Coordinates of C-alpha atoms in Angstrom, one line a residue:
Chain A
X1 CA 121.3 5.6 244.6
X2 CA 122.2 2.0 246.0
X3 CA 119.3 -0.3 245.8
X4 CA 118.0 -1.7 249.4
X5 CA 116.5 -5.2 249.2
X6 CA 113.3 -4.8 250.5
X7 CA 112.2 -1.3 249.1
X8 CA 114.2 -2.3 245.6
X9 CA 114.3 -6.4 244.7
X10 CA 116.0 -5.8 241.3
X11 CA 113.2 -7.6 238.7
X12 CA 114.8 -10.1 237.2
X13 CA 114.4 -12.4 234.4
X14 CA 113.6 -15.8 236.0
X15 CA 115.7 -18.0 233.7
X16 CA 118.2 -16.5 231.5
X17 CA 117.8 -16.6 227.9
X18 CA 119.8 -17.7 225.1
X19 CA 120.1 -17.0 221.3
X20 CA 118.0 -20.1 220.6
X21 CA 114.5 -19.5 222.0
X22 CA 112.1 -21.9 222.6
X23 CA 109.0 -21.4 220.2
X24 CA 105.8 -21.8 222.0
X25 CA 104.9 -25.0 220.6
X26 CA 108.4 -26.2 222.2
X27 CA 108.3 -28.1 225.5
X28 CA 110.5 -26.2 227.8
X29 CA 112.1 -27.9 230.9
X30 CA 112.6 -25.2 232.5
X31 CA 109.8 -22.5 232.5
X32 CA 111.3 -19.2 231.3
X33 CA 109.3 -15.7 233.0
X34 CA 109.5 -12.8 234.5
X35 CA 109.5 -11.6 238.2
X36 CA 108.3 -8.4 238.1
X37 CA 105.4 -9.2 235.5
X38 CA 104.1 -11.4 237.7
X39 CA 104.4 -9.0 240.7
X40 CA 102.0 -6.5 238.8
X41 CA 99.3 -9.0 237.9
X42 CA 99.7 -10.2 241.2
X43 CA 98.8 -7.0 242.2
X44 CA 96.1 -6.7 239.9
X45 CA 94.6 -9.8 240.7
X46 CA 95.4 -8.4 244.6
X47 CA 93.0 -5.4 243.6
X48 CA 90.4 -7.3 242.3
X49 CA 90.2 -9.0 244.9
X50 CA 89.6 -5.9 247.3
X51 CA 86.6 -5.7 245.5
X52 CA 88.0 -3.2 242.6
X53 CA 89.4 -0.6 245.0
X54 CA 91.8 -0.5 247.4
X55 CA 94.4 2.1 249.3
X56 CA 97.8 1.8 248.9
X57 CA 98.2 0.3 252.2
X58 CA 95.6 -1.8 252.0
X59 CA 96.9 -3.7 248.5
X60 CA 100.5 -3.8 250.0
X61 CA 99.3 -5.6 253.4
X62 CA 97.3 -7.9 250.4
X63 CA 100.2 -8.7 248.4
X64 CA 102.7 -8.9 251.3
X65 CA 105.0 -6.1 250.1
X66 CA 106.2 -2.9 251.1
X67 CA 103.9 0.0 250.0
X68 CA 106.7 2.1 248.3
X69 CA 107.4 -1.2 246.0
X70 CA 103.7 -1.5 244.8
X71 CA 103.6 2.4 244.9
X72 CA 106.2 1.8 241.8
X73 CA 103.9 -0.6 240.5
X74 CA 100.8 1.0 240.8
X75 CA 102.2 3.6 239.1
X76 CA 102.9 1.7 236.3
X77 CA 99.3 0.8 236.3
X78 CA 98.3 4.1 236.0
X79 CA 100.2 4.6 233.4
X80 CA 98.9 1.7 231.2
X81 CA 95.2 2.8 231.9
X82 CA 94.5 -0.3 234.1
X83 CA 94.0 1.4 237.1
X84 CA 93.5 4.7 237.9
X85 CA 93.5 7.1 241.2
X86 CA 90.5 8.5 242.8
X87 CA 91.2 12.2 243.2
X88 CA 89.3 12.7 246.5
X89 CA 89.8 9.4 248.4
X90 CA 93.6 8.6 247.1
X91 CA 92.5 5.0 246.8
X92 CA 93.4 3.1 243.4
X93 CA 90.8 1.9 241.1
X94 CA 90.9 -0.6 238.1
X95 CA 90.2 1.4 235.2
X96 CA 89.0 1.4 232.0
X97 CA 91.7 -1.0 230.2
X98 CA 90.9 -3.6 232.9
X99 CA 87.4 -3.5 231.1
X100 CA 88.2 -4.1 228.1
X101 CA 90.2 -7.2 229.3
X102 CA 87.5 -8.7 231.2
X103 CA 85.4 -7.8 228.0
X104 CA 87.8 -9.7 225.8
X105 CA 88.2 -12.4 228.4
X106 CA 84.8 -13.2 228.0
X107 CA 84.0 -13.2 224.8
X108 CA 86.9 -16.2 224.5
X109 CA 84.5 -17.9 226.9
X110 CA 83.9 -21.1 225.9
X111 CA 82.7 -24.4 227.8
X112 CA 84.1 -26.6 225.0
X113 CA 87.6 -25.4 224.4
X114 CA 87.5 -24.6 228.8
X115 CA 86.8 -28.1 229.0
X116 CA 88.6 -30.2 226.9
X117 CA 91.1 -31.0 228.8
X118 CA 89.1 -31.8 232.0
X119 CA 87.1 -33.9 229.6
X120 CA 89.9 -36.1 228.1
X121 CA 91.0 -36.3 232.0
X122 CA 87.8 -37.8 232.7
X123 CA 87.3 -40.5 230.3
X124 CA 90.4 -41.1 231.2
X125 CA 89.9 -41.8 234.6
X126 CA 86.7 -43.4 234.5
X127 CA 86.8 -45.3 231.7
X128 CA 83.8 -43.8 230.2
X129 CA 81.9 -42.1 227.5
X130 CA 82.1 -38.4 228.4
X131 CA 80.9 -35.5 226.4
X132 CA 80.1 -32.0 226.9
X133 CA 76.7 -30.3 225.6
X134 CA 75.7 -26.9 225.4
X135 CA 72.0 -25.4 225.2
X136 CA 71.2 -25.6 221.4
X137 CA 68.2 -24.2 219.4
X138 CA 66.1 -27.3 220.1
X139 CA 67.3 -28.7 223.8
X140 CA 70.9 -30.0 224.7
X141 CA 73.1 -30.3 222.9
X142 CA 76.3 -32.7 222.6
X143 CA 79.0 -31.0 221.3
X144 CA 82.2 -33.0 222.1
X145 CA 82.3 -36.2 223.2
X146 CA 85.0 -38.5 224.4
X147 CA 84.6 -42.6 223.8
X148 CA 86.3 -45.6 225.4
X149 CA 87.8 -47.6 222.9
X150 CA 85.5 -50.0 223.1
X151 CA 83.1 -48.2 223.9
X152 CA 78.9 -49.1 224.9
X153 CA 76.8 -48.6 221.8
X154 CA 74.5 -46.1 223.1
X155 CA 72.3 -43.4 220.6
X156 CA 74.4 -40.3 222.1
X157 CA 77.1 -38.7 219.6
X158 CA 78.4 -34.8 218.9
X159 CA 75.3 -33.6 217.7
X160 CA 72.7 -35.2 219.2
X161 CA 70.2 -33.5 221.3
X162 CA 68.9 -35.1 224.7
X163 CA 65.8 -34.3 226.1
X164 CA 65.4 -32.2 229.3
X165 CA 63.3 -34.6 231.4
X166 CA 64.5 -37.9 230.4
X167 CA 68.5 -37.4 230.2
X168 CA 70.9 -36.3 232.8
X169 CA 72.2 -33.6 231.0
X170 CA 68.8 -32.1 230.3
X171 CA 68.0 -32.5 233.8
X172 CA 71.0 -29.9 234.8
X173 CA 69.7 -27.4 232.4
X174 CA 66.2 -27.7 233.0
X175 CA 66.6 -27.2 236.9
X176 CA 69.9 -25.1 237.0
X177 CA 69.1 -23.3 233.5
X178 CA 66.9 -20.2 233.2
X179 CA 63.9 -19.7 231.9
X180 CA 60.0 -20.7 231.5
X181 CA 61.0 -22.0 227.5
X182 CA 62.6 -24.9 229.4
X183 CA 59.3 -25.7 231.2
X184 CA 57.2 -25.3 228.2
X185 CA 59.6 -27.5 226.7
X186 CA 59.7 -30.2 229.6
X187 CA 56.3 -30.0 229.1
X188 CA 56.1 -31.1 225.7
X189 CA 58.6 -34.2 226.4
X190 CA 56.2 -35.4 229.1
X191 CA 53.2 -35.9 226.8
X192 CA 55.2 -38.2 224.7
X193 CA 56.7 -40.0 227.4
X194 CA 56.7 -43.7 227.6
X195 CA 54.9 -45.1 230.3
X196 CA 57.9 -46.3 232.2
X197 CA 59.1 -42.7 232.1
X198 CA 56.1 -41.6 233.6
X199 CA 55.9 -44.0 236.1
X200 CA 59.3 -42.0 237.0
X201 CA 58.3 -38.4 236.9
X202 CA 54.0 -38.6 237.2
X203 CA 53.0 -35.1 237.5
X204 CA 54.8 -31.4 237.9
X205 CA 55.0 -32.0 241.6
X206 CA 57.6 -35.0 241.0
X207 CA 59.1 -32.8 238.0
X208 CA 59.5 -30.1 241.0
X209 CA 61.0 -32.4 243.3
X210 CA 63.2 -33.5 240.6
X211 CA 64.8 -30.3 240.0
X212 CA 64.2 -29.5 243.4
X213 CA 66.9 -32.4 244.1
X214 CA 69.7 -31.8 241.6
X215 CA 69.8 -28.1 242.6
X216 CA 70.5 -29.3 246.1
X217 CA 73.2 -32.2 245.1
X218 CA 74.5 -30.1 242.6
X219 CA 74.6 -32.6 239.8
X220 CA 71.9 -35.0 238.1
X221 CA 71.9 -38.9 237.8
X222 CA 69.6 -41.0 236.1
X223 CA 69.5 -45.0 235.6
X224 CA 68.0 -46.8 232.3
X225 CA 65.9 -44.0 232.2
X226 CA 66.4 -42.2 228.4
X227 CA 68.0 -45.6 227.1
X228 CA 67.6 -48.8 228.6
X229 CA 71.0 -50.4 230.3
X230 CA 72.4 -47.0 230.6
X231 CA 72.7 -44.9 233.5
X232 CA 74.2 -41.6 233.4
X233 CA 75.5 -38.5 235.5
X234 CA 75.7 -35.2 234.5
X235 CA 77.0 -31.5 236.6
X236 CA 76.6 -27.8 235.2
X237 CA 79.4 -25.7 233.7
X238 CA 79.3 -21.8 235.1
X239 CA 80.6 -19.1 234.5
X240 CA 81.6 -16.2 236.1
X241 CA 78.1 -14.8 237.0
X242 CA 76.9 -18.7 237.5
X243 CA 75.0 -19.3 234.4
X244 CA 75.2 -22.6 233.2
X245 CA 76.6 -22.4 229.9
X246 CA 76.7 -26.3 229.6
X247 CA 76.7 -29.2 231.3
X248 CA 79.6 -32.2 231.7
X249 CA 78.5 -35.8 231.4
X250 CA 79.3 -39.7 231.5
X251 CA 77.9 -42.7 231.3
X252 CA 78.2 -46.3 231.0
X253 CA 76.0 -49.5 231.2
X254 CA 74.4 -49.8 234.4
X255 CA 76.5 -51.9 237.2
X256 CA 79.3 -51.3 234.8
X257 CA 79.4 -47.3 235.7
X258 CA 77.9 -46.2 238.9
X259 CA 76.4 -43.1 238.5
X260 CA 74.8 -42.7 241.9
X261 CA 75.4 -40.0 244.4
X262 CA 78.6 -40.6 247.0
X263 CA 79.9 -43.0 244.2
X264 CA 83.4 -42.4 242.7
X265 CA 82.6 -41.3 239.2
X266 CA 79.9 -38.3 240.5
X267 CA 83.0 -37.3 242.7
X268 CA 85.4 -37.3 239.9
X269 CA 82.7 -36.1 237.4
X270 CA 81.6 -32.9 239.9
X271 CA 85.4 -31.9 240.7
X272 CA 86.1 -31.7 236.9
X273 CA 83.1 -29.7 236.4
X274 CA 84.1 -27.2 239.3
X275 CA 87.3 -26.9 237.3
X276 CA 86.3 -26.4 234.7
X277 CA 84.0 -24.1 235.9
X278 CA 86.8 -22.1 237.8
X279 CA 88.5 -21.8 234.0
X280 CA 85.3 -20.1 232.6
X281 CA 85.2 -17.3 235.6
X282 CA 83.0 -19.3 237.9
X283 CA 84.5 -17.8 241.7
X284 CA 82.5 -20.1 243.8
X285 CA 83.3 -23.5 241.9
X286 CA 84.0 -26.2 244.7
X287 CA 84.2 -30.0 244.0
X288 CA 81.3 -31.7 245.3
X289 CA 81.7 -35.1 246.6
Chain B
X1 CA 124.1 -17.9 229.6
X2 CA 125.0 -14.2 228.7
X3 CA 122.1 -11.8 228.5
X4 CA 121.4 -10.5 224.6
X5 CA 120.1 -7.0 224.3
X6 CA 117.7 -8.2 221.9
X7 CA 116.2 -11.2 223.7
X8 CA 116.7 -10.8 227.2
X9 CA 116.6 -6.6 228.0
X10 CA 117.3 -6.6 231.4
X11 CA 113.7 -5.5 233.1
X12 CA 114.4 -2.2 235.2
X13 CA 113.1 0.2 237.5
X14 CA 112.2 3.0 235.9
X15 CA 113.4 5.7 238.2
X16 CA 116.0 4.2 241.3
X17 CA 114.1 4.4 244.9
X18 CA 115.6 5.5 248.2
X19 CA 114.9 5.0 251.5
X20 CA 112.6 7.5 252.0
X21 CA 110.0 6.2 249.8
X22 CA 107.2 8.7 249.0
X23 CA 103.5 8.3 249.9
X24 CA 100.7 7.9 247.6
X25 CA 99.7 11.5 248.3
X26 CA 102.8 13.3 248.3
X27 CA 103.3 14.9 244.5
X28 CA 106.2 12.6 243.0
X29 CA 107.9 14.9 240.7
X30 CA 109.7 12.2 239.4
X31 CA 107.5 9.3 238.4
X32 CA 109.1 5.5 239.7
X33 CA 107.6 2.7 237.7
X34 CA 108.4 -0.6 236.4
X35 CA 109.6 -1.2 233.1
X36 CA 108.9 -4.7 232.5
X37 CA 105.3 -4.8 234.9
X38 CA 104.7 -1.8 231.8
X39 CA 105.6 -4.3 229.2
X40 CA 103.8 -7.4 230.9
X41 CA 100.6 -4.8 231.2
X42 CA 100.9 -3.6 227.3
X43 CA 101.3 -7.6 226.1
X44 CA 97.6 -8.3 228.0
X45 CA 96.2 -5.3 226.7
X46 CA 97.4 -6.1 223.3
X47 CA 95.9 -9.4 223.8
X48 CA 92.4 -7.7 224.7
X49 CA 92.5 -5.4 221.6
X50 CA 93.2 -8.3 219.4
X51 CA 89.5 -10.6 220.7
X52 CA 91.2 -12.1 223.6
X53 CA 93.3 -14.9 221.9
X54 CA 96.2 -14.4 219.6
X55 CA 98.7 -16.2 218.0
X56 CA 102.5 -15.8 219.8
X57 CA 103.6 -14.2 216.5
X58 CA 100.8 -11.7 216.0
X59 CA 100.9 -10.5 220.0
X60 CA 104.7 -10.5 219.1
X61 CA 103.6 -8.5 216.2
X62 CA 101.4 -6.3 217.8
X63 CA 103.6 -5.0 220.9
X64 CA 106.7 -5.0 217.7
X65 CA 109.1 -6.8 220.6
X66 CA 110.4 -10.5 219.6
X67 CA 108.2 -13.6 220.1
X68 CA 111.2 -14.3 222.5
X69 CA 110.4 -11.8 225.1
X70 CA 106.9 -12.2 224.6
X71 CA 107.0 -15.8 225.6
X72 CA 108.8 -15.2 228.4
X73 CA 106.0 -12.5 229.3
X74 CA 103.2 -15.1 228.9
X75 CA 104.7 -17.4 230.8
X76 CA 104.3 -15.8 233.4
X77 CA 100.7 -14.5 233.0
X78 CA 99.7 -18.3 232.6
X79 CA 101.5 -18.9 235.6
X80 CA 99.1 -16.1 237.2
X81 CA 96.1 -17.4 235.6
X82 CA 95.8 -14.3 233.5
X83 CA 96.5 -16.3 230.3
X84 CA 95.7 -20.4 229.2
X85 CA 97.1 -21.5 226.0
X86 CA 94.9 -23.7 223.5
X87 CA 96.2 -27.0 223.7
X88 CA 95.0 -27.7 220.0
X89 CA 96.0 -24.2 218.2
X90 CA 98.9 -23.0 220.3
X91 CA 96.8 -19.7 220.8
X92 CA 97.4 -18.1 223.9
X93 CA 93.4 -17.4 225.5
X94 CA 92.7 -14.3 228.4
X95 CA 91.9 -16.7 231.2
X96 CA 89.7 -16.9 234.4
X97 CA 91.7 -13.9 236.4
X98 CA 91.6 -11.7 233.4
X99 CA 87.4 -12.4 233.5
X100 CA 88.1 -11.2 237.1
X101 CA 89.9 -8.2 236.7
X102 CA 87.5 -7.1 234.4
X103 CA 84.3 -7.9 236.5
X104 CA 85.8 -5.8 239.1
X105 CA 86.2 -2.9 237.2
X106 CA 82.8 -2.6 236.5
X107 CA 81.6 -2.7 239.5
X108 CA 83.6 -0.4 240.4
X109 CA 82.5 1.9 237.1
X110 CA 80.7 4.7 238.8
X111 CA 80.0 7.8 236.0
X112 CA 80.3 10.2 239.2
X113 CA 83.7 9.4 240.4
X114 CA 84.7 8.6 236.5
X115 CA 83.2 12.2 235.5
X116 CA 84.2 14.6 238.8
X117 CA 87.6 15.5 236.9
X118 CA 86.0 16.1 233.6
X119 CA 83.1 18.3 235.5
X120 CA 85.6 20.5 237.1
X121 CA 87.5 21.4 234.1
X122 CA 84.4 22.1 232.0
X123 CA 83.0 24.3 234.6
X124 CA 86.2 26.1 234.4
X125 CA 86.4 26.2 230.5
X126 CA 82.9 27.3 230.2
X127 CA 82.7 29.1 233.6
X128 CA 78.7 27.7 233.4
X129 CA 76.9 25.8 235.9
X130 CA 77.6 22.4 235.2
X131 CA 76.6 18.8 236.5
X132 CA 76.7 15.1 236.5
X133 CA 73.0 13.4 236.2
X134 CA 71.6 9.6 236.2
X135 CA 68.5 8.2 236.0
X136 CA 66.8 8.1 239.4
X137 CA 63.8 6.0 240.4
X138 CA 61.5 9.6 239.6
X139 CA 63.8 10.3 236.5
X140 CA 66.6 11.8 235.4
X141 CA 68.5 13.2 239.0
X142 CA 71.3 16.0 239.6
X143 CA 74.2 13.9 241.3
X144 CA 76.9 16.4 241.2
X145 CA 76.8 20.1 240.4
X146 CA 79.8 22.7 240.0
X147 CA 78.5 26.5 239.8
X148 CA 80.5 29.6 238.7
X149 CA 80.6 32.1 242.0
X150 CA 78.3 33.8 240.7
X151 CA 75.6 31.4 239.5
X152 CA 72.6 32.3 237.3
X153 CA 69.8 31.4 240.0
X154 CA 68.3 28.7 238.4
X155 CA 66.0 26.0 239.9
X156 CA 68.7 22.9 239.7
X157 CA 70.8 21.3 242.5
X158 CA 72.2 18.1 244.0
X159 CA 69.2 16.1 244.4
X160 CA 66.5 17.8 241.5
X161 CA 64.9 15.5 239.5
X162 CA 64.4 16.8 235.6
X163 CA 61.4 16.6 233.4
X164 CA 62.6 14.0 230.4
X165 CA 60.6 15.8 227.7
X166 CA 61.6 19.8 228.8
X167 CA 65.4 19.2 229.9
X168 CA 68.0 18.7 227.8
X169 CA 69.4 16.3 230.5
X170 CA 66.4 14.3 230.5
X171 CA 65.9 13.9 226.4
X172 CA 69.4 12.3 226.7
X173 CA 68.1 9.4 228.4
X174 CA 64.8 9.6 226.7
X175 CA 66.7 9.8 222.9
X176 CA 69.4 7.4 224.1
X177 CA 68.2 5.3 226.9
X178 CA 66.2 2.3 227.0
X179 CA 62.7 1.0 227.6
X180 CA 59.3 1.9 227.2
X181 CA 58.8 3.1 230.9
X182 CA 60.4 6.3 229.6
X183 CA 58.2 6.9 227.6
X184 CA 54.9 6.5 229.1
X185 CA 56.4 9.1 231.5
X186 CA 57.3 11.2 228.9
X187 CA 53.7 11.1 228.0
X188 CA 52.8 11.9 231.4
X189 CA 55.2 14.6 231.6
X190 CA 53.2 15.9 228.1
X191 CA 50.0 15.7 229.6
X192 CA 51.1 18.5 232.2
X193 CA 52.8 20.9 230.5
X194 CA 52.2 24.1 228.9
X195 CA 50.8 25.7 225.9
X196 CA 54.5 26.9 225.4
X197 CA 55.8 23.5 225.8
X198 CA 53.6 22.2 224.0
X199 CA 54.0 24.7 221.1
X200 CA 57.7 23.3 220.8
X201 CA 56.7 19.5 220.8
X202 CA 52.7 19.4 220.0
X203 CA 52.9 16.1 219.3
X204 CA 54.2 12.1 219.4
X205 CA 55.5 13.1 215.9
X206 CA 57.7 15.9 217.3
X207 CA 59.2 13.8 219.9
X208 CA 60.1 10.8 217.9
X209 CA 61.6 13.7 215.7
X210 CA 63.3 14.9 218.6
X211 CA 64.8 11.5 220.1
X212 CA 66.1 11.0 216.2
X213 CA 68.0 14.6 216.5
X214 CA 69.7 14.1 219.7
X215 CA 70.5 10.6 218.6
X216 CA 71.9 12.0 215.6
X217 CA 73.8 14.6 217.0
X218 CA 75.1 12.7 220.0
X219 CA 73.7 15.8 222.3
X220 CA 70.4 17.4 223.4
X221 CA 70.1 21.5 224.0
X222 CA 67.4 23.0 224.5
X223 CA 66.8 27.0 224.8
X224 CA 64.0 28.8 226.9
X225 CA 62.1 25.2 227.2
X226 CA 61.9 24.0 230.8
X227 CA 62.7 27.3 232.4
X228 CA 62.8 30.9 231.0
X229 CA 65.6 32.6 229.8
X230 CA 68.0 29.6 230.3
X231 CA 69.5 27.1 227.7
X232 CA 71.4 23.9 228.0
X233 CA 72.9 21.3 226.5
X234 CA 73.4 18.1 227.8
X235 CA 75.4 14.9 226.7
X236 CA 75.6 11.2 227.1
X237 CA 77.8 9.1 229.5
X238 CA 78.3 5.8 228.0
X239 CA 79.7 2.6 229.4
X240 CA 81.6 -0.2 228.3
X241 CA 78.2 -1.8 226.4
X242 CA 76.8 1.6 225.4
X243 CA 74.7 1.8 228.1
X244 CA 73.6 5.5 228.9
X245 CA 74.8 5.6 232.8
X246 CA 74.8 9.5 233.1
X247 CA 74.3 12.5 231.6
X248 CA 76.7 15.1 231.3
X249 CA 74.7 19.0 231.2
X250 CA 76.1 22.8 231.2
X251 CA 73.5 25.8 231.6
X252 CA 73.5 29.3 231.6
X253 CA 71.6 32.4 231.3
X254 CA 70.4 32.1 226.9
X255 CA 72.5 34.8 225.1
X256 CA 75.4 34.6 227.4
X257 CA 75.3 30.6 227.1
X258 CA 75.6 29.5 223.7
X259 CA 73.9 25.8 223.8
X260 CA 73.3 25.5 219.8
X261 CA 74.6 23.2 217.7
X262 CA 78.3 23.9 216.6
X263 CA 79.2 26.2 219.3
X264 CA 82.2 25.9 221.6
X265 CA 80.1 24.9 224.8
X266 CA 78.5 22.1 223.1
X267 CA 81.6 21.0 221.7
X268 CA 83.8 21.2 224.3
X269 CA 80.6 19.7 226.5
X270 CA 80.9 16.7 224.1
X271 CA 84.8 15.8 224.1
X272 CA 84.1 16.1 228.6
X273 CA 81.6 13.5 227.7
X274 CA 83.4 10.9 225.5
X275 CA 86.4 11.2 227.5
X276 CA 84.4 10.6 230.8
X277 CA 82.3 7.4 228.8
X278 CA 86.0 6.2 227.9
X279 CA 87.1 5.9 231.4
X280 CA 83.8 4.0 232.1
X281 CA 85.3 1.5 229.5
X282 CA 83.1 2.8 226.4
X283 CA 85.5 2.0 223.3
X284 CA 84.0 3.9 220.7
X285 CA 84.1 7.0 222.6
X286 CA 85.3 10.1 220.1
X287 CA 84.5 13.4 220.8
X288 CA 81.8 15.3 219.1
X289 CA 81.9 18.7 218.1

């Protein structure tokens, strides 16, 4: 049976191979793949995007193909256990296998490893100490920071733990974070406060306002607040049901780093956050600016 | 550069199309899939089954193809967003689309639509009244029901709502599902029942021993208990996490309905059950009998 060209594109191989394949450590100038593997996730991503389930029709209009080409496809799906047919309304449903790959896909969740690379792009760009921190057992926590080379001497290394109220990392948690234990714990910090500090943040109503504010800007900035000389900016890291699972931060010495909002470094600081965001599963990730 | 057989197996369509392409509806004798979207699909899955990131040589491994083809296979799923790769250990990581996928196929995990195959071939096996139950706002609710022709008449439909404690249906989710609201109904339900109930299960003691049995056994059955001359036996629908979603129940009249432990019903009921919970993505799914 002769092949037509739309009902039938033959897959092909994208690049041709040769004996001596490139290992995966390699760089490879020319990116080596395969067409009709990436027609199928494309698919697959199509039909997620339908919300899960979808007619045949439908997914073709959604791809831009012909129905009897994903028909072929589909099939395949079906086959493999990712998607399966509904018996009554003919539509096709992702199935159980596509569970267990979102399962999987999640548990290799992480903020650090996600954002590393957005991290070393920022320090690079702003000159600036960066670092990520995650929610430890006793209040953020910095995990993996980035230095200039000469870089401020400031009390903030892997490890540390900043507090909720006075830091702009533990500002993010404590108003985009869940959960009363961060109260009770903001709590705490503000009956040790300095007197500077509380001049700053004077009762719950300011603490209110406060979280109030960086839920609305979408990031938190604070200026010789935690450490004198040192202002800092900080925006969450969410995955794919929003949770903030950490928070990305930089700082520098204030009027050496501008960490207030419409400046340059809260733009770069909140794209990269959106991104990396976007890598942990986050859908609705934008860059604020 | 000439093709190998071993590297570079020239992806194919499966079965050659025509013109006349078939619907999604019409019965395709002959199934048409894609050979390399297949491969592509088994690579990701392989990916899932091994925690979501994997060395190239153990996913090479895995699928038993060369860490040639494979690469070219990833490629392209990092090109769809399916895949990253770890800049520091060369691992290749399920990315944001797979996180995706996946959501969407839980939403779309509905134990009805998942079980309506497996409830019409064990109504036909058993040639019993069976159905399809979840737990409803008033407790455990008939979603689904297939009857013989002639049906013992029996007080169940679409729509009933079952006792926890008296039902085999309802000490499913009492044994197996969670929180303490069941219970306190379950009490309730105890406080109203009769001397022949409460002959069976006279006190807290009996039920605890109960809920231990049907956990044990992975089924409940129950003979002559919430209505007269009728036994049942009921099992779990699990999804991906365990989660009880549904119930799984066949009845008939006691001595022509053999509901005890070891019979056929109850194990045939069983393997309808685990195959059901493994299209809702439950893993550990085996059948019981």
């Amino acid at each position: 049976m002769p092949r037509t060209s739309t009902a039938v594109p033959p897959p092909a191989v994208i690049a041709n191979g040769n004996a001596n394949e490139p290992t995966a450590s390699a760089p490879t100038a020319r990116r080596r793949r395969v067409q009709s593997a990436e027609t199928g996730m494309g698919i697959l991503k199509a039909l997620a995007r339908l919300g899960g389930a979808a007619s045949l029709t439908a997914l073709a209009q959604a791809v831009d193909e012909s129905t009897a080409k994903v028909h072929r496809y589909l099939a395949s799906m079906v086959e493999e256990g990712l998607v399966t047919q509904d018996a009554a309304s003919q539509r096709y449903v992702l199935g159980p296998e596509a569970i267990h790959i979102g399962q999987a896909a999640l548990r290799q969740c992480d903020p650090i490893r996600a954002g590393e690379p957005a991290l070393l792009q920022l320090q690079a760009e702003l000159g600036a100490t960066c670092f990520i921190a995650v929610m430890g057992n006793l209040g953020p926590t910095i995990l993996r920071i980035e230095e200039p080379p000469l870089a401020v001497v400031v009390n903030v290394r892997a490890g540390s733990v900043l507090p909720l109220l006075w830091s702009a990392t533990g500002q993010v948690f404590m108003a985009l974070g869940a959960g009363a234990a961060l109260r009770v714990q903001a709590q705490q910090e503000w009956a040790r406060a300095t007197p500077r500090q509380k001049a700053v943040l004077p009762d719950a109503a300011a603490i209110d306002a406060l979280c109030l504010q960086v839920r609305t800007q979408g990031f938190a900035n604070v200026q010789d607040l935690l450490l004198p000389g040192i202002s800092a900016a900080a925006a969450p890291l969410r995955r794919h049901d929003g949770a903030v699972v950490g928070a990305l931060t930089a700082l520098g010495a204030t009027g050496g780093f501008d960490a207030r909002p419409g400046g340059d470094a809260v733009g770069r600081l909140c794209a990269a956050a959106a991104s990396v965001s976007a890598q942990l599963g986050f859908l609705n990730a934008s860059p604020q600016r």
